Coordinates of N, CA and C in Angstrom, one line a residue:
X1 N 0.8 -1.2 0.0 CA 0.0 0.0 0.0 C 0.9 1.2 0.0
X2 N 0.5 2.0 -1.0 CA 1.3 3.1 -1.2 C 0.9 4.5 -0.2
X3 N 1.2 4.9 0.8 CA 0.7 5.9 1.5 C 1.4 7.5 1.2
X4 N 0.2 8.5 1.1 CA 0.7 9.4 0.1 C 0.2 10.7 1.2
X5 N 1.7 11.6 1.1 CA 1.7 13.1 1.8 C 0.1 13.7 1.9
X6 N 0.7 14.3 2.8 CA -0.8 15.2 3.0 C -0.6 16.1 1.8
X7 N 0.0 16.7 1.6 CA 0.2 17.8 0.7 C -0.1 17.0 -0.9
X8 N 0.6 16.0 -1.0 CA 0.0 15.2 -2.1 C -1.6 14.8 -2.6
X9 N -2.0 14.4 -1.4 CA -3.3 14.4 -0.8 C -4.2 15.5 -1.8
X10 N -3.9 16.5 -1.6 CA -4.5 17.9 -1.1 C -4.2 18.1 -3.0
X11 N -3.3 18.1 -3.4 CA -2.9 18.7 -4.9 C -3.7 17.3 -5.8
X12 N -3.9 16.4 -5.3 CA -4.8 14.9 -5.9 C -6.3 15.8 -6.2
X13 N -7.3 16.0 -5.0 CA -8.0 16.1 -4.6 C -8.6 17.8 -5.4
X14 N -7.9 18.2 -5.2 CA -8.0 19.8 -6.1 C -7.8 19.4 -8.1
X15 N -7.3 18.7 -8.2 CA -7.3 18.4 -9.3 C -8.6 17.4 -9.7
X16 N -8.9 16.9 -9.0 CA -10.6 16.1 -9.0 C -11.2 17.4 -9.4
X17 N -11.5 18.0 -9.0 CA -12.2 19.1 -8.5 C -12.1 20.5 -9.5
X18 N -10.9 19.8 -10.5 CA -11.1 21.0 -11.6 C -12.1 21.2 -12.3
X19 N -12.8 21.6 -13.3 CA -14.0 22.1 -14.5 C -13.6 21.8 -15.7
X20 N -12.1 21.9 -15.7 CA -11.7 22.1 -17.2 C -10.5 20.7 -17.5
X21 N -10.1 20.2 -18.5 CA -9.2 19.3 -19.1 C -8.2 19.6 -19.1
X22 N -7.3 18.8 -18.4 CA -5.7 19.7 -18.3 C -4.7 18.6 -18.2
X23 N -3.7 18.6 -19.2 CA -2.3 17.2 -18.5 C -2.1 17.6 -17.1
X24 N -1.9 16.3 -16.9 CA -1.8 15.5 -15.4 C -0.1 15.5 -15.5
X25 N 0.7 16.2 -14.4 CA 1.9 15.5 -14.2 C 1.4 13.8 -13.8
X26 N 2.6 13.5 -14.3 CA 2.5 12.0 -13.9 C 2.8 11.8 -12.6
X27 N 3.5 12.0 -12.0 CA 3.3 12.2 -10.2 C 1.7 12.0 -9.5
X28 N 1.0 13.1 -10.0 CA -0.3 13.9 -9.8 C -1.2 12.4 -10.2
X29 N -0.8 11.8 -11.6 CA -1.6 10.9 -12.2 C -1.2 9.4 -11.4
X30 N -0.3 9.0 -10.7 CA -0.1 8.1 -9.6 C -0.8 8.2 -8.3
X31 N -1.0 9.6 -7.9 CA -1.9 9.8 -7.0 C -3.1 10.1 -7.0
X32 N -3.7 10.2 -8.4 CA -5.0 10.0 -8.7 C -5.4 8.4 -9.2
X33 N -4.7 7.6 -9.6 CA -5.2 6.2 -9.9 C -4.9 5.7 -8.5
X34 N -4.2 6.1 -7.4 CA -4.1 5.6 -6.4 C -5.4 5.5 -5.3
X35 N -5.7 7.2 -5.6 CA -7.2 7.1 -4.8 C -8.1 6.4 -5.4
X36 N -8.1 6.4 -7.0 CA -9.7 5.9 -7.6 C -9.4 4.2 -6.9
X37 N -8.1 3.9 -7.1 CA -7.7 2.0 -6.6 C -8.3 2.2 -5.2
X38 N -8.5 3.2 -4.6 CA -8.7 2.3 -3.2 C -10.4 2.9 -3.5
X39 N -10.8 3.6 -3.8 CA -12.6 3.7 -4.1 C -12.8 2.4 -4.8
X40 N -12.0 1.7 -5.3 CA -12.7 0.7 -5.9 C -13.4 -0.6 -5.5
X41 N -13.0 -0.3 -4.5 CA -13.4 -1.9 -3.4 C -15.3 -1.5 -3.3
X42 N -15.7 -2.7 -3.2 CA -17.3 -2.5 -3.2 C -17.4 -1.8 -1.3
X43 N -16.8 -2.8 -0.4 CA -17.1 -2.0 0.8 C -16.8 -0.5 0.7
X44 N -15.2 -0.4 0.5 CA -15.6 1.1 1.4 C -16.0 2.0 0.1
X45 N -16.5 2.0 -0.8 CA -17.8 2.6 -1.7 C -19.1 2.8 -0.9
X46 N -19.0 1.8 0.0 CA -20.4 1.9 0.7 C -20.0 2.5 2.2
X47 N -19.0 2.7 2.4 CA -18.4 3.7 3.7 C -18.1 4.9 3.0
X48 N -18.1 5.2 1.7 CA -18.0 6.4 1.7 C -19.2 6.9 1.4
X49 N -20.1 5.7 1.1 CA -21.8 6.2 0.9 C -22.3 6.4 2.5
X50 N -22.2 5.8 3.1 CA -22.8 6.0 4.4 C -22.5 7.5 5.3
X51 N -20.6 7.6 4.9 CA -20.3 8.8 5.6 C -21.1 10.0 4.7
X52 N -21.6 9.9 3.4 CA -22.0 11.2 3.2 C -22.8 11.8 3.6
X53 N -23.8 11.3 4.5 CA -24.4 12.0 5.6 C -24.3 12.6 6.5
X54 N -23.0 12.2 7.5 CA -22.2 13.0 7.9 C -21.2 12.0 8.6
X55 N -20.1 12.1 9.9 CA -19.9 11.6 10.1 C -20.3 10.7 11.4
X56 N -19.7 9.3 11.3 CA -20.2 8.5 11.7 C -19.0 7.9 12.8
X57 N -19.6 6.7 13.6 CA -18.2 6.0 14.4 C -18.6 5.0 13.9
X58 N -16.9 4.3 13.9 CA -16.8 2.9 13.5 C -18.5 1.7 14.1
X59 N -18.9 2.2 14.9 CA -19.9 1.0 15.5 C -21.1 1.3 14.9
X60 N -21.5 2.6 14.6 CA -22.4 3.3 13.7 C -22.3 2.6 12.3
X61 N -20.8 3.0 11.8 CA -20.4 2.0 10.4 C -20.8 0.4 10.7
X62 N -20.6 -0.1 11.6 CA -20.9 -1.7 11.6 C -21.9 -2.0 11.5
X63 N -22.9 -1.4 12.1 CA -24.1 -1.8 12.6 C -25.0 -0.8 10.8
X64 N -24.0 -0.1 10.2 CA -25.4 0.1 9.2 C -24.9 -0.5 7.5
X65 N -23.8 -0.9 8.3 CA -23.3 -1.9 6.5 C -23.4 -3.4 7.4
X66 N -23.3 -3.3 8.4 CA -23.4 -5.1 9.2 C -22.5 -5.8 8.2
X67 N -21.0 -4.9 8.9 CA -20.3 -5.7 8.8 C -19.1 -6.1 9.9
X68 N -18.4 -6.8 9.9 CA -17.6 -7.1 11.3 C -17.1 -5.5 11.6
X69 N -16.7 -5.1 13.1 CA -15.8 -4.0 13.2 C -14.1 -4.2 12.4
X70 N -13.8 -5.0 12.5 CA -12.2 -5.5 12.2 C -12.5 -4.6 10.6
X71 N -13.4 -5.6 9.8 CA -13.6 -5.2 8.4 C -13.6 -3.8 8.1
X72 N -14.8 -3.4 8.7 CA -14.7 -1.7 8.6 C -13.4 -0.8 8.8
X73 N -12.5 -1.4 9.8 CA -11.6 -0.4 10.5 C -10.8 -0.7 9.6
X74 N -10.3 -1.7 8.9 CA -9.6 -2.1 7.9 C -9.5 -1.1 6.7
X75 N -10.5 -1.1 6.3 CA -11.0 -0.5 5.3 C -11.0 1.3 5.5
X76 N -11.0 1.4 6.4 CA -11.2 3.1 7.2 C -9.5 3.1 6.9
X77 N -9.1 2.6 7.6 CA -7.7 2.7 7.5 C -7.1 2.7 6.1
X78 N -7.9 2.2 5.0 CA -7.0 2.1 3.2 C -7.1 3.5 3.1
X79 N -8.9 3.9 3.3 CA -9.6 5.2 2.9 C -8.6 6.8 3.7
X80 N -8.1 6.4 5.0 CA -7.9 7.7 5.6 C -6.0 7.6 5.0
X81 N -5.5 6.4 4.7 CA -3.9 6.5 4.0 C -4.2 7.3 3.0
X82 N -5.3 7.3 2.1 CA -5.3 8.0 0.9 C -5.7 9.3 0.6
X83 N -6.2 10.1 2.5 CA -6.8 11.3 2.7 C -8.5 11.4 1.9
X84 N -9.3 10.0 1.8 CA -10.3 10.1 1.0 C -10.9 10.3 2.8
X85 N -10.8 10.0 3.4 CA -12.0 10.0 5.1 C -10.9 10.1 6.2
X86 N -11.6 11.5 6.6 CA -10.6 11.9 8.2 C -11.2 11.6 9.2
X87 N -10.7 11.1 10.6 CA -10.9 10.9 11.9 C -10.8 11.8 12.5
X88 N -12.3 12.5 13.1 CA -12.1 13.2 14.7 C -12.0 12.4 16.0
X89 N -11.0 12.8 16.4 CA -11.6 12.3 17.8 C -11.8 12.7 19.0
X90 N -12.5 11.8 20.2 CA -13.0 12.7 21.5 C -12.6 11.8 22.5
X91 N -11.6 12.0 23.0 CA -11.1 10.8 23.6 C -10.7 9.7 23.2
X92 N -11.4 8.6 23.3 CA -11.2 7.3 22.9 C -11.8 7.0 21.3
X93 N -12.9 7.7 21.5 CA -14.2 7.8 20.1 C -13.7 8.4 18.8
X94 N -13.7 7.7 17.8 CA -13.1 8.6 16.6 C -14.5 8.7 15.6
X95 N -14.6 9.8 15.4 CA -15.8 9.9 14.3 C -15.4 9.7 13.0
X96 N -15.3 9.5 12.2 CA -15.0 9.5 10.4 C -15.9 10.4 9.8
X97 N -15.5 11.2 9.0 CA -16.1 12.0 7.6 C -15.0 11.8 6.7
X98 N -16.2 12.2 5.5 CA -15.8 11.7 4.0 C -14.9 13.7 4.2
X99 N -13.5 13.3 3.9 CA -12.5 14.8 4.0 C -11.9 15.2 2.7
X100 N -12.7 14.9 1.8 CA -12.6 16.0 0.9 C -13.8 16.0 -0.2
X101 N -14.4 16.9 -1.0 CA -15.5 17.3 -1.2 C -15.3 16.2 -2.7
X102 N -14.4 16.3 -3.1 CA -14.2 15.2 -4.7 C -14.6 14.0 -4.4
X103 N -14.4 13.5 -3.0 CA -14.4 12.3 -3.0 C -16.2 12.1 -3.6
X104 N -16.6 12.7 -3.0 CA -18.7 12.7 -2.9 C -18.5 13.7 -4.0
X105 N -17.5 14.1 -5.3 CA -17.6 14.4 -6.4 C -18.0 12.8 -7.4
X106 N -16.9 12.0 -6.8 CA -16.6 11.3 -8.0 C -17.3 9.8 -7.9
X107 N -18.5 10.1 -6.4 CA -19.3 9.1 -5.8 C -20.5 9.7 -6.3
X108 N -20.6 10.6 -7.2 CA -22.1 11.3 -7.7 C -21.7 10.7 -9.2
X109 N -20.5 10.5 -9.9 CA -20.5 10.2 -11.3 C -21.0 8.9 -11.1
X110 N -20.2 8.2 -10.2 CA -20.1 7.2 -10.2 C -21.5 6.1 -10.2
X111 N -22.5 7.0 -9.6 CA -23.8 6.8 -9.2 C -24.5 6.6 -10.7
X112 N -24.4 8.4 -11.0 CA -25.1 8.9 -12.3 C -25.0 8.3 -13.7
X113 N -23.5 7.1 -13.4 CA -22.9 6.7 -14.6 C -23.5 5.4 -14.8
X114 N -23.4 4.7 -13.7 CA -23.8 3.3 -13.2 C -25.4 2.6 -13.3
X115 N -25.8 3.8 -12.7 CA -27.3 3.5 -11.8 C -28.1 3.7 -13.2
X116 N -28.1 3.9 -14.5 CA -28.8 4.2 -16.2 C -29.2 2.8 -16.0

């Protein structure tokens, strides 16, 4: 698993987010097949569908995809290496939201494209 800078993160994510068609450094374009590879898994597509509501805690996530805790946190863990879902936390309690706006960009194509 390739885990990528915050700042890489952030230059991935703003380039989702463009309007217009533009070359991709290839750098840029590693870190954009990187995030779409980890959206690609059917579960956390459905963690990042659930967090678009807002955010949630891992036991909230188990109990509304019913699936193991281990599974979920697994998967929280691919999603937050790739800056697609950040963790607050309050003490012990960590909440998850979906942390950047592209991601629920490219989870509305994905929908619009699919669901015909």
């Amino acid at each position: 698993m390739t885990l990528l800078r915050l700042d890489d993160r952030i230059k991935t994510f703003k380039l989702l987010n463009m309007s217009k068609a533009t070359t991709l450094d290839p750098k840029v374009l590693r870190h954009c097949a990187a995030a779409l590879r980890t959206l690609s898994h059917p579960e956390r597509l459905r963690i990042v569908e659930a967090l678009e509501a807002g955010p949630l805690e891992v036991s909230d996530l188990t109990t509304k995809l019913k699936r193991p805790q281990a599974t979920v946190s697994q998967h929280l863990m691919r999603l937050r290496a790739h800056g697609l879902v950040a963790a607050e936390r309050s003490g012990r309690i960590a909440r998850y939201r979906v942390a950047h706006a592209g991601c629920l960009t490219i989870l509305g194509c994905i929908r619009s494209h699919f669901a015909k």
